[in-house]
mmCIF file of C-alpha atoms in Angstrom:
data_model
loop_
_atom_site.group_PDB
_atom_site.id
_atom_site.type_symbol
_atom_site.label_atom_id
_atom_site.label_comp_id
_atom_site.label_asym_id
_atom_site.label_seq_id
_atom_site.Cartn_x
_atom_site.Cartn_y
_atom_site.Cartn_z
ATOM 1 C CA MET O 132 119.387 4.108 36.836
ATOM 2 C CA LYS O 133 116.542 2.040 35.427
ATOM 3 C CA LYS O 134 114.151 0.363 37.875
ATOM 4 C CA ILE O 135 112.653 -3.087 37.317
ATOM 5 C CA ILE O 136 109.976 -4.528 39.596
ATOM 6 C CA ALA O 137 109.255 -8.250 39.947
ATOM 7 C CA ILE O 138 105.979 -9.229 41.627
ATOM 8 C CA ASN O 139 105.586 -12.753 42.983
ATOM 9 C CA GLY O 140 102.048 -14.145 43.016
ATOM 10 C CA SER O 141 103.121 -17.365 44.725
ATOM 11 C CA SER O 142 102.930 -18.005 48.461
ATOM 12 C CA ARG O 143 106.415 -19.513 48.294
ATOM 13 C CA ARG O 144 109.079 -16.840 48.704
ATOM 14 C CA ASN O 145 111.786 -19.085 47.250
ATOM 15 C CA GLY O 146 109.780 -21.448 45.085
ATOM 16 C CA ASN O 147 109.890 -21.965 41.332
ATOM 17 C CA THR O 148 108.101 -18.709 40.498
ATOM 18 C CA ALA O 149 110.374 -16.696 42.781
ATOM 19 C CA LYS O 150 113.463 -18.304 41.272
ATOM 20 C CA MET O 151 112.402 -17.258 37.792
ATOM 21 C CA LEU O 152 111.651 -13.712 38.911
ATOM 22 C CA LYS O 153 114.947 -13.413 40.763
ATOM 23 C CA ALA O 154 116.847 -14.739 37.739
ATOM 24 C CA ALA O 155 115.270 -11.988 35.635
ATOM 25 C CA LEU O 156 116.162 -9.379 38.240
ATOM 26 C CA ALA O 157 119.731 -10.659 38.353
ATOM 27 C CA GLY O 158 119.983 -10.286 34.592
ATOM 28 C CA ALA O 159 118.690 -6.722 34.687
ATOM 29 C CA GLU O 160 120.890 -5.802 37.651
ATOM 30 C CA ALA O 161 123.966 -7.118 35.845
ATOM 31 C CA TYR O 162 123.280 -4.431 33.245
ATOM 32 C CA GLY O 163 123.025 -1.682 35.840
ATOM 33 C CA ALA O 164 119.319 -1.700 36.676
ATOM 34 C CA GLU O 165 117.893 -1.478 40.181
ATOM 35 C CA GLY O 166 115.655 -4.442 40.957
ATOM 36 C CA GLU O 167 112.872 -4.818 43.510
ATOM 37 C CA PHE O 168 111.158 -8.076 44.466
ATOM 38 C CA ILE O 169 107.625 -7.787 45.853
ATOM 39 C CA GLN O 170 105.946 -10.725 47.574
ATOM 40 C CA LEU O 171 102.160 -10.415 47.196
ATOM 41 C CA TYR O 172 101.382 -12.997 49.890
ATOM 42 C CA SER O 173 103.119 -10.758 52.452
ATOM 43 C CA LEU O 174 100.637 -7.961 51.746
ATOM 44 C CA PHE O 175 97.107 -7.459 53.034
ATOM 45 C CA TYR O 176 94.840 -6.331 50.198
ATOM 46 C CA LYS O 177 91.754 -7.258 48.254
ATOM 47 C CA GLY O 178 90.599 -7.196 44.664
ATOM 48 C CA CYS O 179 88.642 -4.500 42.870
ATOM 49 C CA ALA O 180 85.593 -3.243 44.788
ATOM 50 C CA SER O 181 83.904 -2.047 41.562
ATOM 51 C CA CYS O 182 83.343 1.395 43.096
ATOM 52 C CA PHE O 183 84.150 3.101 39.755
ATOM 53 C CA TYR O 184 86.089 5.879 41.481
ATOM 54 C CA CYS O 185 88.769 5.514 38.801
ATOM 55 C CA LYS O 186 86.134 6.062 36.085
ATOM 56 C CA GLN O 187 84.826 9.423 37.347
ATOM 57 C CA LYS O 188 85.546 12.093 34.749
ATOM 58 C CA LYS O 189 87.098 14.441 37.272
ATOM 59 C CA LYS O 190 89.402 11.682 38.555
ATOM 60 C CA ILE O 191 90.521 9.779 35.460
ATOM 61 C CA HIS O 192 93.828 11.528 34.859
ATOM 62 C CA GLY O 193 95.062 10.410 38.265
ATOM 63 C CA ASN O 194 94.595 6.685 37.471
ATOM 64 C CA ILE O 195 94.239 6.127 41.207
ATOM 65 C CA CYS O 196 92.498 3.203 42.909
ATOM 66 C CA ALA O 197 90.294 4.425 45.758
ATOM 67 C CA THR O 198 90.942 1.359 47.925
ATOM 68 C CA LYS O 199 93.751 2.010 50.401
ATOM 69 C CA ASP O 200 95.677 -0.992 51.689
ATOM 70 C CA ASP O 201 99.091 -2.653 51.336
ATOM 71 C CA LEU O 202 98.737 -2.738 47.553
ATOM 72 C CA THR O 203 98.432 1.051 47.243
ATOM 73 C CA PRO O 204 102.183 1.826 47.359
ATOM 74 C CA VAL O 205 102.885 -1.037 44.954
ATOM 75 C CA LEU O 206 100.528 0.460 42.361
ATOM 76 C CA GLU O 207 102.321 3.777 42.715
ATOM 77 C CA LYS O 208 105.769 2.191 42.377
ATOM 78 C CA ILE O 209 104.794 0.597 39.076
ATOM 79 C CA LYS O 210 104.132 4.041 37.589
ATOM 80 C CA GLU O 211 107.757 4.965 38.297
ATOM 81 C CA ALA O 212 109.275 1.685 37.064
ATOM 82 C CA ASP O 213 111.022 1.104 33.749
ATOM 83 C CA ALA O 214 110.028 -2.567 33.493
ATOM 84 C CA LEU O 215 107.622 -4.940 35.234
ATOM 85 C CA ILE O 216 107.628 -8.720 35.652
ATOM 86 C CA LEU O 217 104.693 -10.643 37.082
ATOM 87 C CA GLY O 218 105.057 -14.250 38.181
ATOM 88 C CA THR O 219 102.294 -16.628 39.146
ATOM 89 C CA PRO O 220 101.851 -20.343 39.704
ATOM 90 C CA ILE O 221 99.010 -21.881 37.742
ATOM 91 C CA TYR O 222 96.269 -23.344 39.938
ATOM 92 C CA PHE O 223 93.456 -25.236 38.191
ATOM 93 C CA MET O 224 94.531 -23.645 34.916
ATOM 94 C CA ASN O 225 94.304 -20.089 36.240
ATOM 95 C CA TYR O 226 96.436 -17.467 37.972
ATOM 96 C CA SER O 227 96.797 -17.566 41.741
ATOM 97 C CA SER O 228 94.098 -15.637 43.619
ATOM 98 C CA SER O 229 96.650 -13.088 44.820
ATOM 99 C CA MET O 230 97.723 -12.319 41.254
ATOM 100 C CA VAL O 231 94.126 -12.087 40.043
ATOM 101 C CA ALA O 232 93.281 -9.609 42.819
ATOM 102 C CA PHE O 233 96.403 -7.585 42.016
ATOM 103 C CA LEU O 234 95.557 -7.461 38.309
ATOM 104 C CA GLU O 235 91.971 -6.419 39.025
ATOM 105 C CA ARG O 236 93.240 -3.419 40.961
ATOM 106 C CA PHE O 237 96.094 -2.535 38.623
ATOM 107 C CA LEU O 238 94.425 -3.019 35.253
ATOM 108 C CA PHE O 239 91.012 -1.573 36.096
ATOM 109 C CA SER O 240 92.372 1.619 37.646
ATOM 110 C CA ASN O 241 94.309 2.261 34.433
ATOM 111 C CA TYR O 242 91.471 1.389 32.055
ATOM 112 C CA LEU O 243 88.630 3.550 30.732
ATOM 113 C CA TYR O 244 85.461 2.652 28.892
ATOM 114 C CA ARG O 245 86.401 4.537 25.756
ATOM 115 C CA PHE O 246 87.878 3.744 22.359
ATOM 116 C CA PRO O 247 90.580 3.729 21.103
ATOM 117 C CA ASP O 248 92.577 5.327 23.958
ATOM 118 C CA SER O 249 91.274 3.156 26.796
ATOM 119 C CA SER O 250 94.557 3.086 28.743
ATOM 120 C CA ILE O 251 95.529 5.949 31.020
ATOM 121 C CA PHE O 252 98.777 4.404 32.212
ATOM 122 C CA PRO O 253 101.263 7.292 31.959
ATOM 123 C CA LYS O 254 103.813 5.637 29.647
ATOM 124 C CA LYS O 255 104.758 2.535 27.710
ATOM 125 C CA LEU O 256 106.141 -0.045 30.105
ATOM 126 C CA PRO O 257 107.903 -3.245 28.977
ATOM 127 C CA SER O 258 106.641 -6.257 30.919
ATOM 128 C CA ALA O 259 106.769 -10.026 31.216
ATOM 129 C CA LEU O 260 104.566 -12.774 32.611
ATOM 130 C CA PHE O 261 106.155 -15.877 34.139
ATOM 131 C CA TYR O 262 104.073 -19.015 34.739
ATOM 132 C CA THR O 263 105.004 -22.089 36.760
ATOM 133 C CA MET O 264 102.903 -25.220 36.918
ATOM 134 C CA ASN O 265 102.848 -28.856 37.913
ATOM 135 C CA ALA O 266 101.169 -29.663 34.583
ATOM 136 C CA THR O 267 103.106 -30.700 31.515
ATOM 137 C CA GLU O 268 102.904 -28.569 28.380
ATOM 138 C CA GLU O 269 100.636 -31.188 26.819
ATOM 139 C CA GLN O 270 98.292 -31.115 29.818
ATOM 140 C CA ALA O 271 98.223 -27.316 29.768
ATOM 141 C CA ASP O 272 97.166 -27.384 26.127
ATOM 142 C CA LEU O 273 94.598 -30.113 26.793
ATOM 143 C CA PHE O 274 92.913 -27.949 29.433
ATOM 144 C CA HIS O 275 93.119 -24.801 27.263
ATOM 145 C CA LEU O 276 95.504 -22.868 29.497
ATOM 146 C CA PRO O 277 96.714 -20.630 26.623
ATOM 147 C CA ASP O 278 93.112 -19.539 26.039
ATOM 148 C CA ARG O 279 92.664 -18.748 29.738
ATOM 149 C CA THR O 280 95.811 -16.641 30.011
ATOM 150 C CA LYS O 281 95.381 -14.855 26.686
ATOM 151 C CA ALA O 282 92.930 -12.289 28.038
ATOM 152 C CA TYR O 283 95.247 -11.270 30.889
ATOM 153 C CA GLU O 284 98.189 -11.057 28.499
ATOM 154 C CA GLU O 285 96.257 -8.881 26.047
ATOM 155 C CA PHE O 286 94.819 -6.584 28.728
ATOM 156 C CA LEU O 287 98.280 -6.115 30.252
ATOM 157 C CA GLY O 288 99.736 -5.302 26.853
ATOM 158 C CA ASN O 289 96.916 -2.887 26.041
ATOM 159 C CA ILE O 290 97.277 -1.035 29.339
ATOM 160 C CA LEU O 291 101.078 -0.841 29.242
ATOM 161 C CA GLY O 292 101.321 -0.194 25.519
ATOM 162 C CA VAL O 293 103.688 -3.113 24.865
ATOM 163 C CA PRO O 294 102.795 -6.835 24.587
ATOM 164 C CA PRO O 295 104.294 -8.755 27.523
ATOM 165 C CA LYS O 296 106.949 -11.391 27.071
ATOM 166 C CA VAL O 297 105.656 -14.766 28.292
ATOM 167 C CA LEU O 298 107.695 -17.603 29.796
ATOM 168 C CA SER O 299 106.298 -20.859 31.194
ATOM 169 C CA ALA O 300 107.902 -23.519 33.376
ATOM 170 C CA TYR O 301 106.093 -26.850 33.002
ATOM 171 C CA ASN O 302 106.100 -30.044 35.061
ATOM 172 C CA THR O 303 107.752 -28.340 38.033
ATOM 173 C CA LEU O 304 108.574 -29.985 41.342
ATOM 174 C CA GLN O 305 106.046 -29.319 44.085
ATOM 175 C CA PHE O 306 107.879 -31.225 46.818
ATOM 176 C CA ARG O 307 111.449 -32.223 47.450
ATOM 177 C CA ASP O 308 110.349 -35.444 49.146
ATOM 178 C CA TYR O 309 107.252 -36.881 47.484
ATOM 179 C CA SER O 310 107.079 -39.747 50.005
ATOM 180 C CA ARG O 311 105.752 -37.333 52.633
ATOM 181 C CA TYR O 312 102.637 -36.500 50.620
ATOM 182 C CA GLU O 313 99.805 -38.299 48.883
ATOM 183 C CA ALA O 314 100.932 -37.696 45.312
ATOM 184 C CA SER O 315 100.953 -41.197 43.899
ATOM 185 C CA ILE O 316 99.942 -40.107 40.389
ATOM 186 C CA PHE O 317 103.434 -38.621 39.981
ATOM 187 C CA SER O 318 106.824 -40.229 39.612
ATOM 188 C CA GLU O 319 109.302 -38.365 41.805
ATOM 189 C CA GLU O 320 112.161 -39.773 39.761
ATOM 190 C CA ASP O 321 110.653 -38.545 36.487
ATOM 191 C CA LYS O 322 109.798 -35.116 37.926
ATOM 192 C CA LYS O 323 113.331 -34.598 39.231
ATOM 193 C CA ALA O 324 114.829 -35.772 35.954
ATOM 194 C CA TYR O 325 112.666 -33.288 34.057
ATOM 195 C CA GLU O 326 113.677 -30.456 36.378
ATOM 196 C CA LYS O 327 117.350 -31.309 35.974
ATOM 197 C CA GLU O 328 117.028 -31.276 32.203
ATOM 198 C CA HIS O 329 114.831 -28.189 31.768
ATOM 199 C CA PHE O 330 114.616 -25.802 34.716
ATOM 200 C CA GLN O 331 118.072 -24.270 34.434
ATOM 201 C CA ASP O 332 117.332 -23.438 30.819
ATOM 202 C CA THR O 333 114.117 -21.754 31.964
ATOM 203 C CA LEU O 334 116.070 -19.692 34.501
ATOM 204 C CA ASP O 335 118.521 -18.701 31.749
ATOM 205 C CA GLN O 336 115.597 -17.573 29.601
ATOM 206 C CA ALA O 337 114.207 -15.579 32.532
ATOM 207 C CA ARG O 338 117.575 -13.903 33.030
ATOM 208 C CA PHE O 339 117.686 -12.977 29.338
ATOM 209 C CA ILE O 340 114.184 -11.506 29.526
ATOM 210 C CA GLY O 341 115.269 -9.348 32.462
ATOM 211 C CA ILE O 342 118.142 -8.017 30.382
ATOM 212 C CA LYS O 343 115.932 -7.306 27.364
ATOM 213 C CA LEU O 344 113.278 -5.529 29.417
ATOM 214 C CA ILE O 345 115.704 -2.856 30.546
ATOM 215 C CA GLY O 346 117.255 -2.537 27.106
ATOM 216 C CA GLY O 347 120.383 -4.613 27.651
#
């Protein structure tokens, strides 16, 4: 049975990012895969300590991060997976801090300063990146979000040997009741109308990506 892992870089266990990840898992599971959902904000870990343990010549074939914390078993599980999906909200046109710290640990421990075979990840692993954001697509382009995410996307593809599939959800709802918060620059009516028109389609696309990642 194929194993697909979805990693949520949002603090919200059932928010927009989680819904996209779970839709992808549901798609993969419908085709017989085993899915696992990992909530990063439930784990205690930190980013790369730049100790270079993973770069020592006598250690490099183990692609092991020397830091031991709640992220350690997650890094090991990924080596055994058949597909990987990472989901993150976009904060100030960047990944969430939990996702950045995860990627520091994961990517750097599988990367060597050599050319052309810089990746020591043990196999090719299909992957996807899901983004959710309050910004519209036009605002994301205005603030150069595609340029900011491109490096992560390329590094992930280089390490895993396969370019990741990318799916973005724009103009998402942050609150169900906007009257409770100071958010006067937004129209609750317009935001909810946009979600009604677009978000289900995004979930359908996420489900399809889950199916494709496990070869369905």
